[in-house]
Structures are given as C-alpha cells and as structure tokens.
CSV table of C-alpha atoms in Angstrom, one decimal:
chain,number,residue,atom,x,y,z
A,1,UNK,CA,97.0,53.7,-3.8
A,2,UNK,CA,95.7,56.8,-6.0
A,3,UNK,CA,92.6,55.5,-6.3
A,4,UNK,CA,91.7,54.1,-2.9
A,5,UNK,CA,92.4,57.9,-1.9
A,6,UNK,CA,90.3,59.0,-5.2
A,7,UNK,CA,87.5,56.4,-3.5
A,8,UNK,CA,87.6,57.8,-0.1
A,9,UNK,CA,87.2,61.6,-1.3
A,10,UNK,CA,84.5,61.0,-3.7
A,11,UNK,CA,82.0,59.0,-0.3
A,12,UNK,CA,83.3,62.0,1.7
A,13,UNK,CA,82.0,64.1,-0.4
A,14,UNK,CA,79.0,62.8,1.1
A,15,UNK,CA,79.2,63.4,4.5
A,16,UNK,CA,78.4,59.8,6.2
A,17,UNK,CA,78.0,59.5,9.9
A,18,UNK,CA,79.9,56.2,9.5
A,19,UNK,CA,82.6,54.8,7.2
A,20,UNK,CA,83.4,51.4,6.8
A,21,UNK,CA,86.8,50.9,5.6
A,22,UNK,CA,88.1,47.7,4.8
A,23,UNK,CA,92.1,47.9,4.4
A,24,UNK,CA,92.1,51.2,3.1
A,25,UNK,CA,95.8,52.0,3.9
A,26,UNK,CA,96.8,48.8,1.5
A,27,UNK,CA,99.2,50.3,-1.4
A,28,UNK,CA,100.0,53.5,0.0
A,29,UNK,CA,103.1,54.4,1.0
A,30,UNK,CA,104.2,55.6,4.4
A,31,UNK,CA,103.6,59.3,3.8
A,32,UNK,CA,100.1,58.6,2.1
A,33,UNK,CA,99.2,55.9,4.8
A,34,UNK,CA,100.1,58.4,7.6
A,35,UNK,CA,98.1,61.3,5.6
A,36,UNK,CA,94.6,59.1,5.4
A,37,UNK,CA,95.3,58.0,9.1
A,38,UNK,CA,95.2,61.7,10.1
A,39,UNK,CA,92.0,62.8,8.0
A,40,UNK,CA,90.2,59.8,9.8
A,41,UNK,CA,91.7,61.0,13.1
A,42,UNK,CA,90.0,64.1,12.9
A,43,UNK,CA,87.3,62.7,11.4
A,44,UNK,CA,86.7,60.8,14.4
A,45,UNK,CA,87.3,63.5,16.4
A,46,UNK,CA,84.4,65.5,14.6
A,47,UNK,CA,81.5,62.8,15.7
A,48,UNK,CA,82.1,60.1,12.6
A,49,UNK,CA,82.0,56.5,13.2
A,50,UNK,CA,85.0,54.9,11.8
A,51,UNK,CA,84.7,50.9,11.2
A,52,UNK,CA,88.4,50.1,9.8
A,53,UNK,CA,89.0,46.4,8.7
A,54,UNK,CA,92.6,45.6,9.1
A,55,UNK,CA,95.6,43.3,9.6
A,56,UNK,CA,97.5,45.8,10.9
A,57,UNK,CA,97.9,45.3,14.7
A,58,UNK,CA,100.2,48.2,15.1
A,59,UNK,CA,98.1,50.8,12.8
A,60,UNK,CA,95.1,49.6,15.6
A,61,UNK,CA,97.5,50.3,18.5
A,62,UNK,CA,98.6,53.8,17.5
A,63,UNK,CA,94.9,55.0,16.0
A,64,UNK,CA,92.0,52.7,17.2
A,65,UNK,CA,90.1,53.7,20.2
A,66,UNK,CA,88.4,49.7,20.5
A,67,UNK,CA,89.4,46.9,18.8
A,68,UNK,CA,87.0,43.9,17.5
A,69,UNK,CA,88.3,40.7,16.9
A,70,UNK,CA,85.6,38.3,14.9
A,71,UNK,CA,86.0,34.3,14.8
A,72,UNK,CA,83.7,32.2,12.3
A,73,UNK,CA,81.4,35.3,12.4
A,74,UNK,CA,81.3,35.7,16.5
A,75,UNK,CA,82.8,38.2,18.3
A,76,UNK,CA,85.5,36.8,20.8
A,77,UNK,CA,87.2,40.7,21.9
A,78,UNK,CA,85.6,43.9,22.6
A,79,UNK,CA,87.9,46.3,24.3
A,80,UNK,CA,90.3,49.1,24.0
A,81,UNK,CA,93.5,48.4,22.0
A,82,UNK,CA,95.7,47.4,24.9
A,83,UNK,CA,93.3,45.9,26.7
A,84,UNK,CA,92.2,43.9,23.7
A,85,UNK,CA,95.6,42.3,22.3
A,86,UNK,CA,95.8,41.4,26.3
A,87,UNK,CA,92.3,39.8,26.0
A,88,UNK,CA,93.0,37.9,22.6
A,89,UNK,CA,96.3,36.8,23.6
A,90,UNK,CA,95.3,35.3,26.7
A,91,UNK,CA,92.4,33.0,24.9
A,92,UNK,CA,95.1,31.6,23.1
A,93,UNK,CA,94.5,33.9,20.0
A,94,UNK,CA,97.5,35.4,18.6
A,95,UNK,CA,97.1,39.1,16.8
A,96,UNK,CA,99.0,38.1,13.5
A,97,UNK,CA,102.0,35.6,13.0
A,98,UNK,CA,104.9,37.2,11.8
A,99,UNK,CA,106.7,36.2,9.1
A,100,UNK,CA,109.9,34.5,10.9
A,101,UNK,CA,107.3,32.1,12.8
A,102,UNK,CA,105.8,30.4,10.0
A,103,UNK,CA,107.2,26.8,9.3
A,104,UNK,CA,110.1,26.6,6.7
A,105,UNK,CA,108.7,26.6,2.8
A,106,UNK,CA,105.4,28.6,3.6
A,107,UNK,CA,106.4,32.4,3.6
C-alpha cells in the first residue's frame, strides 16, 4: 500500500492533466483508501481527468462521475454511475458476483 501511495506522489509531482489509475486503492486500508479517494476528489475538482480501473462497484458509486464498462475490447456502458449499473444490468451484464453466488468449491 506504501508504495502505490509512494507511486502516485512521485507522477503528481508532475502535474498531468490526466491520470490513469488502474486499481490504485488495492492494499490500502480503509483510512488510506478513503485518503487517496479524497486527493483524487479534489483533483478532479481542480480540471484533472481521472481514468480509475476498478472492481469496485461501490468505490464507482460513491466517487465516479461516469462509468465505462468494456467487453472483449468494446464498450457496451457509457453513463453516470446509477444510470450505468441500470444500463449494464438490464443487458444481462451483472456489475460483479459476490462471493455467496458462486457455485460450491470455487470461492
């Protein structure tokens, strides 16, 4: 967790327009997690482009301001958060299976 934080200083040291993130809240505990989630907030709020990668559906719900869902490379869901676990859900997608749904012997 130290050094994904260490990671994400040193490139904003830099000052991009855009960051592309891909799970960066992976190994950090809640108060770390909630820490990075409000630097990008205001980063965001300051003009930067935030691309976050995630399997986090409620992470996207709370901070996300549009949600893209790939498939095979296309995109199948453009829209605000809401809007878009709405749209995914009713082409038959499902936003993440939880643990108690998968079939006995694979979790």
């Amino acid at each position: 967790g130290e050094k994904r934080r260490l990671n994400l200083a040193a490139v904003l040291s830099y000052a991009p327009p855009v960051l592309l993130l891909d799970e960066v809240l992976v190994g950090q505990d809640p108060a770390n997690a909630a820490f990075l989630l409000g630097q990008l907030t205001q980063l965001a709020a300051a003009g930067r482009a935030i691309v976050h990668v995630t399997h986090d559906p409620l992470t996207t719900l709370r901070y996300a301001d549009r949600l893209v869902f790939l498939d095979d490379g296309r995109v199948i869901v453009d829209d605000a958060p809401e809007a878009a676990f709405a749209r995914l859900e009713a082409t038959g997608y499902q936003p993440y299976l939880p643990l108690y749904d998968l079939p006995a012997g694979e979790g």
